[in-house]
Short mmCIF file of C-alpha atoms in Angstrom, two decimals:
data_model
loop_
_atom_site.label_atom_id
_atom_site.label_comp_id
_atom_site.label_asym_id
_atom_site.label_seq_id
_atom_site.Cartn_x
_atom_site.Cartn_y
_atom_site.Cartn_z
CA MET W 1 -29.41 41.41 13.48
CA THR W 2 -27.97 44.91 13.14
CA ALA W 3 -24.78 45.88 11.37
CA ASP W 4 -23.08 46.19 14.77
CA THR W 5 -23.99 42.72 15.96
CA GLU W 6 -23.48 40.96 12.61
CA PRO W 7 -20.43 38.67 12.87
CA LYS W 8 -17.50 39.69 10.70
CA LEU W 9 -16.33 36.90 8.40
CA ASN W 10 -12.63 36.31 8.00
CA TRP W 11 -11.08 35.36 4.63
CA TRP W 12 -11.23 31.64 5.51
CA ASN W 13 -15.00 31.79 6.04
CA ARG W 14 -15.47 33.97 2.96
CA LEU W 15 -13.67 31.34 0.90
CA ALA W 16 -16.27 28.84 2.12
CA ASN W 17 -18.70 30.56 -0.24
CA PRO W 18 -18.13 28.77 -3.58
CA GLY W 19 -19.26 31.77 -5.63
CA GLN W 20 -16.87 34.06 -3.78
CA PHE W 21 -14.05 31.54 -4.15
CA VAL W 22 -14.58 31.43 -7.94
CA ALA W 23 -14.79 35.23 -8.15
CA TRP W 24 -11.61 35.72 -6.15
CA THR W 25 -9.50 33.08 -7.88
CA THR W 26 -10.61 33.56 -11.52
CA PRO W 27 -8.17 36.51 -12.05
CA LEU W 28 -5.33 34.14 -11.08
CA LEU W 29 -5.94 31.77 -14.01
CA TRP W 30 -4.31 33.74 -16.83
CA PRO W 31 -1.18 34.77 -14.88
CA LEU W 32 -0.75 31.14 -13.77
CA THR W 33 -1.20 29.91 -17.37
CA ILE W 34 1.37 32.37 -18.73
CA LEU W 35 3.86 31.56 -15.95
CA THR W 36 3.44 27.81 -16.61
CA ALA W 37 3.96 28.24 -20.37
CA VAL W 38 7.09 30.36 -19.86
CA LEU W 39 8.53 27.84 -17.41
CA PHE W 40 7.87 24.96 -19.85
CA VAL W 41 9.55 26.77 -22.75
CA LEU W 42 12.55 27.60 -20.55
CA GLY W 43 12.67 24.09 -19.09
CA LEU W 44 12.54 22.37 -22.49
CA TRP W 45 15.25 24.68 -23.82
CA PHE W 46 17.45 23.76 -20.86
CA ALA W 47 16.57 20.07 -21.15
CA PHE W 48 17.50 19.71 -24.81
CA PHE W 49 19.88 22.56 -25.65
CA ASN W 50 21.60 23.74 -22.49
CA SER W 51 22.33 20.74 -20.28
CA PRO W 52 25.04 18.12 -20.58
CA ALA W 53 24.75 14.36 -20.95
CA ASP W 54 25.42 12.50 -17.70
CA TYR W 55 28.84 10.83 -17.42
CA GLN W 56 27.18 7.47 -16.57
CA MET W 57 23.67 7.55 -18.08
CA GLY W 58 24.51 9.64 -21.12
CA ASP W 59 21.58 11.45 -22.76
CA THR W 60 18.96 9.31 -21.00
CA VAL W 61 19.41 11.72 -18.06
CA ARG W 62 17.11 14.06 -20.06
CA ILE W 63 14.21 11.71 -19.20
CA MET W 64 14.74 12.79 -15.58
CA TYR W 65 13.46 16.29 -16.43
CA VAL W 66 9.97 14.88 -17.06
CA HIS W 67 10.12 11.82 -14.79
CA VAL W 68 11.06 13.52 -11.49
CA PRO W 69 8.46 16.37 -11.72
CA ASN W 70 5.69 13.83 -12.47
CA ALA W 71 6.85 11.58 -9.62
CA TRP W 72 6.95 14.61 -7.29
CA LEU W 73 3.44 15.66 -8.36
CA SER W 74 2.08 12.14 -7.90
CA GLN W 75 2.86 12.56 -4.18
CA PHE W 76 2.24 16.31 -3.87
CA VAL W 77 -1.26 15.99 -5.36
CA TYR W 78 -2.05 13.22 -2.89
CA ALA W 79 -0.75 15.41 -0.04
CA THR W 80 -3.06 18.20 -1.31
CA MET W 81 -5.97 15.74 -1.30
CA SER W 82 -5.11 14.60 2.24
CA VAL W 83 -5.07 18.19 3.55
CA SER W 84 -8.38 18.77 1.75
CA ALA W 85 -9.75 15.57 3.34
CA LEU W 86 -8.85 16.99 6.77
CA GLY W 87 -10.60 20.21 5.72
CA THR W 88 -13.72 18.19 4.96
CA LEU W 89 -13.69 16.05 8.10
CA VAL W 90 -12.40 18.56 10.69
CA TRP W 91 -13.58 21.99 9.48
CA ARG W 92 -16.31 20.87 7.05
CA HIS W 93 -15.06 23.53 4.67
CA PRO W 94 -17.24 23.42 1.52
CA MET W 95 -14.29 24.05 -0.80
CA ALA W 96 -12.22 21.25 0.73
CA ASP W 97 -14.17 18.43 -0.90
CA VAL W 98 -14.29 20.40 -4.16
CA SER W 99 -10.48 20.54 -4.02
CA MET W 100 -10.27 16.83 -3.15
CA LYS W 101 -12.50 15.80 -6.05
CA ALA W 102 -10.82 18.10 -8.60
CA ALA W 103 -7.31 16.88 -7.70
CA ALA W 104 -7.92 13.12 -8.00
CA PRO W 105 -7.88 12.75 -11.84
CA LEU W 106 -4.88 15.12 -12.07
CA GLY W 107 -2.96 13.02 -9.56
CA ALA W 108 -3.88 9.85 -11.44
CA LEU W 109 -2.45 11.23 -14.69
CA PHE W 110 0.77 12.51 -13.11
CA THR W 111 1.28 9.12 -11.43
CA ALA W 112 0.67 7.28 -14.72
CA LEU W 113 3.18 9.57 -16.45
CA ALA W 114 5.73 8.98 -13.67
CA LEU W 115 5.38 5.22 -14.20
CA PHE W 116 5.52 5.59 -18.01
CA THR W 117 8.65 7.78 -18.05
CA GLY W 118 10.23 5.64 -15.32
CA ALA W 119 9.77 2.53 -17.47
CA LEU W 120 11.32 4.28 -20.49
CA TRP W 121 14.24 5.44 -18.34
CA GLY W 122 14.62 2.02 -16.72
CA ARG W 123 15.02 0.03 -19.95
CA PRO W 124 18.31 1.64 -21.12
CA THR W 125 19.57 2.20 -17.54
CA TRP W 126 18.66 -1.05 -15.73
CA GLY W 127 17.88 -3.26 -18.73
CA THR W 128 14.19 -3.64 -17.81
CA PHE W 129 10.98 -1.63 -18.21
CA TRP W 130 9.54 -2.91 -14.94
CA GLU W 131 10.62 -4.57 -11.72
CA TRP W 132 8.40 -5.39 -8.76
CA ASP W 133 10.56 -3.44 -6.34
CA GLY W 134 9.45 -1.20 -3.47
CA ARG W 135 9.41 2.17 -5.26
CA MET W 136 7.73 1.04 -8.48
CA THR W 137 5.18 -1.23 -6.79
CA SER W 138 4.17 1.40 -4.20
CA THR W 139 3.80 3.99 -7.01
CA LEU W 140 1.58 1.55 -8.93
CA VAL W 141 -0.49 1.12 -5.75
CA LEU W 142 -0.79 4.95 -5.61
CA LEU W 143 -2.16 4.97 -9.17
CA LEU W 144 -4.73 2.31 -8.21
CA ILE W 145 -5.72 4.38 -5.13
CA TYR W 146 -6.23 7.46 -7.33
CA LEU W 147 -8.35 5.49 -9.81
CA GLY W 148 -10.37 4.00 -6.94
CA LEU W 149 -11.06 7.50 -5.54
CA VAL W 150 -12.09 8.81 -8.98
CA ALA W 151 -14.46 5.83 -9.32
CA LEU W 152 -15.85 6.44 -5.80
CA TRP W 153 -16.66 10.10 -6.60
CA ARG W 154 -18.56 8.96 -9.68
CA ALA W 155 -20.45 6.29 -7.72
CA PHE W 156 -22.28 8.77 -5.46
CA ASP W 157 -25.15 11.06 -6.45
CA ASP W 158 -24.99 12.96 -3.16
CA GLN W 159 -21.57 14.64 -3.38
CA LEU W 160 -21.69 16.04 0.17
CA ARG W 161 -22.19 12.56 1.64
CA ALA W 162 -19.57 11.18 -0.74
CA ALA W 163 -17.05 13.76 0.48
CA ARG W 164 -17.04 12.46 4.08
CA ILE W 165 -16.64 8.83 3.02
CA ILE W 166 -13.98 9.58 0.39
CA ALA W 167 -12.09 11.84 2.83
CA VAL W 168 -11.71 8.85 5.20
CA PHE W 169 -10.52 6.62 2.31
CA THR W 170 -8.11 9.36 1.18
CA LEU W 171 -6.55 9.63 4.63
CA VAL W 172 -6.22 5.84 4.89
CA GLY W 173 -4.50 5.80 1.47
CA ALA W 174 -2.07 8.52 2.63
CA ILE W 175 -0.10 5.82 4.45
CA ASN W 176 1.27 4.90 1.01
CA ILE W 177 3.06 8.27 0.61
CA PRO W 178 5.79 7.68 3.25
CA ILE W 179 6.06 4.10 1.95
CA ILE W 180 6.87 5.47 -1.53
CA LYS W 181 9.27 8.04 -0.08
CA PHE W 182 11.23 5.65 2.13
CA SER W 183 10.91 2.51 -0.02
CA VAL W 184 14.39 3.10 -1.46
CA ASP W 185 15.84 3.20 2.07
CA TRP W 186 13.84 0.36 3.60
CA TRP W 187 14.24 -2.22 0.83
CA SER W 188 16.89 -3.18 -1.67
CA THR W 189 15.60 -1.63 -4.89
CA LEU W 190 16.73 -0.96 -8.42
CA HIS W 191 15.57 2.63 -7.99
CA GLN W 192 18.26 5.05 -6.84
CA PRO W 193 17.90 6.73 -3.41
CA ALA W 194 17.11 10.45 -3.05
CA SER W 195 19.72 12.53 -4.86
CA VAL W 196 18.26 16.07 -4.72
CA PHE W 197 16.70 16.68 -1.29
CA ARG W 198 19.37 15.23 0.98
CA PRO W 199 20.73 16.43 4.35
CA ASP W 200 24.19 16.77 2.78
CA GLY W 201 22.91 18.62 -0.30
CA PRO W 202 22.14 17.52 -3.87
CA ARG W 203 24.41 14.96 -5.53
CA MET W 204 24.05 16.57 -8.95
CA PRO W 205 25.94 19.33 -10.71
CA GLY W 206 24.23 22.70 -11.21
CA SER W 207 24.04 22.15 -14.98
CA ILE W 208 21.59 19.27 -14.37
CA LEU W 209 19.89 20.73 -11.28
CA VAL W 210 18.84 23.98 -13.03
CA PRO W 211 16.75 22.32 -15.81
CA LEU W 212 15.36 19.88 -13.24
CA PHE W 213 14.14 22.70 -10.98
CA VAL W 214 12.72 24.72 -13.89
CA MET W 215 10.72 21.69 -15.06
CA PHE W 216 9.77 20.94 -11.44
CA PHE W 217 8.20 24.41 -11.11
CA ALA W 218 6.66 24.21 -14.61
CA PHE W 219 4.80 20.98 -13.72
CA THR W 220 3.86 22.29 -10.26
CA PHE W 221 2.33 25.47 -11.71
CA LEU W 222 0.60 23.35 -14.36
CA PHE W 223 -1.05 21.38 -11.56
CA LEU W 224 -2.03 24.56 -9.68
CA THR W 225 -3.58 26.04 -12.84
CA LEU W 226 -5.51 22.90 -13.80
CA HIS W 227 -6.58 22.27 -10.21
CA LEU W 228 -8.00 25.78 -9.91
CA LYS W 229 -9.84 25.47 -13.25
CA ALA W 230 -11.19 22.03 -12.29
CA MET W 231 -12.37 23.43 -8.92
CA HIS W 232 -14.27 26.22 -10.71
CA THR W 233 -15.89 23.59 -12.96
CA GLU W 234 -16.82 21.45 -9.95
CA VAL W 235 -18.49 24.45 -8.26
CA LYS W 236 -20.53 25.02 -11.44
CA ARG W 237 -21.35 21.29 -11.71
CA ARG W 238 -22.80 21.35 -8.19
CA ARG W 239 -24.86 24.39 -9.10
CA VAL W 240 -26.10 22.46 -12.17
CA MET W 241 -27.16 19.56 -9.93
CA THR W 242 -28.95 21.92 -7.53
CA LEU W 243 -30.80 23.62 -10.39
CA LYS W 244 -31.77 20.27 -11.94
CA ARG W 245 -33.22 19.14 -8.61
CA ARG W 246 -35.07 22.46 -8.19
CA LEU W 247 -36.48 22.33 -11.72
CA ALA W 248 -37.49 18.68 -11.28
CA GLN W 249 -39.31 19.55 -8.02
CA GLY W 250 -40.97 22.55 -9.68
CA GLY W 251 -42.06 20.39 -12.61
CA SER W 252 -43.57 17.69 -10.41
CA ALA W 253 -45.38 20.20 -8.13
CA MET H 1 18.00 18.86 -33.19
CA ILE H 2 20.73 17.70 -30.86
CA ASP H 3 22.11 14.16 -31.07
CA LEU H 4 20.41 12.16 -28.32
CA GLY H 5 22.74 9.18 -28.60
CA PRO H 6 21.93 5.47 -28.91
CA HIS H 7 18.88 5.66 -26.60
CA ALA H 8 17.18 8.51 -28.45
CA VAL H 9 14.02 6.47 -29.01
CA PHE H 10 13.43 6.16 -25.23
CA ILE H 11 14.02 9.88 -24.66
CA VAL H 12 11.76 10.95 -27.54
CA TRP H 13 8.96 8.58 -26.50
CA ALA H 14 9.16 9.78 -22.88
CA TYR H 15 8.65 13.40 -23.98
CA VAL H 16 6.01 12.52 -26.60
CA GLY H 17 4.09 10.44 -24.04
CA VAL H 18 4.17 13.24 -21.45
CA ALA H 19 3.19 15.84 -24.08
CA LEU H 20 0.20 13.72 -25.20
CA GLY H 21 -0.84 13.06 -21.60
CA ILE H 22 -0.63 16.73 -20.62
CA ALA H 23 -2.38 17.86 -23.83
CA GLY H 24 -5.17 15.38 -23.15
CA LEU H 25 -5.50 16.59 -19.56
CA ILE H 26 -5.63 20.27 -20.58
CA GLY H 27 -8.10 19.46 -23.38
CA TRP H 28 -10.36 17.48 -21.05
CA THR H 29 -10.24 20.18 -18.33
CA LEU H 30 -11.24 22.90 -20.84
CA PHE H 31 -13.90 20.73 -22.51
CA ASP H 32 -15.42 19.82 -19.13
CA ALA H 33 -15.38 23.50 -18.06
CA ARG H 34 -17.12 24.68 -21.24
CA ARG H 35 -19.69 21.87 -21.20
CA THR H 36 -20.56 22.54 -17.54
CA ALA H 37 -20.71 26.33 -18.02
CA SER H 38 -22.99 25.91 -21.02
CA GLU H 39 -25.28 23.51 -19.12
CA LEU H 40 -25.38 25.93 -16.17
CA SER H 41 -26.33 28.93 -18.31
CA GLN H 42 -29.15 26.91 -19.96
CA LEU H 43 -30.51 25.79 -16.59
CA GLU H 44 -30.26 29.30 -15.11
CA ALA H 45 -32.30 30.63 -18.03
CA ARG H 46 -35.02 28.07 -17.19
CA ASP H 47 -34.89 28.70 -13.42
CA PRO H 48 -38.15 30.41 -12.38
CA ARG H 49 -36.50 32.09 -9.34
CA ARG H 50 -34.13 33.93 -11.64
CA GLN H 51 -36.87 34.90 -14.09
CA ARG H 52 -39.18 36.41 -11.47
CA PRO H 53 -37.35 39.74 -10.82
CA ALA H 54 -36.98 40.36 -14.55
CA ASP H 55 -40.68 39.63 -15.14
CA ALA H 56 -41.62 42.11 -12.42
CA THR H 57 -39.62 44.89 -14.05
CA PRO H 58 -41.95 47.13 -16.13
#
């Protein structure tokens, strides 16, 4: 094949090369880390020193600044995994299953933290740590789905074969995301309905919305940073497995 | 420190719990990255395909 007839690869195909993906995205890690740290410092300053107590909930409203971002990420990470699952099944993109695998433990932790902070917010607000209502139960189911997917990844030696099977399970589990989202509308729940992203605008004053959005972006950039780092590690882990197989074959020959 | 009112214990524990969880996650991510990178560099040093060009160099 000459240089004239050689097909030109677009950026999408170039990203399919794990080595090239790592090389291209490594320079992003430090800027993302610094941006995340700055957003956390700013968000915590707003949360504790520059935001008012709520007229009904008092100071417990400050729990919202860690609860809502974790709850958002619990669903956003799953959405990321679902898109990656489509990437694996439809386009067979090599980085899609790397992304899917790297995101699962992160999503599990953010979901656990959403449940933990929700329980601590619920006790002074509703008088109970836990109630088997639609929002809390469907979020607990999400945590169990995450843990199941993490366990499935660890159960397979052949990660490429695992990716196809886990992608199907991931897409089946995605049905839980709209259930979580609309649970507060479909069923009578203790949990309040949406109060930020509403057709008629947020039902919060700017003094509470600003720290919430800063923390929202801080947690989102934290996820992006850790996800990228975990993807780099997964690429190297697969290279380790390939080399181990090659060395084992060389040793037995 | 600002006065967090009668429910301060719930607020403080929420932030402490999240801080511990996030610290653990960052720690694990970095530990896993270093362990895997170290294992990879050891295996690459033992890989005969990588050693061959160097051996051929006079």
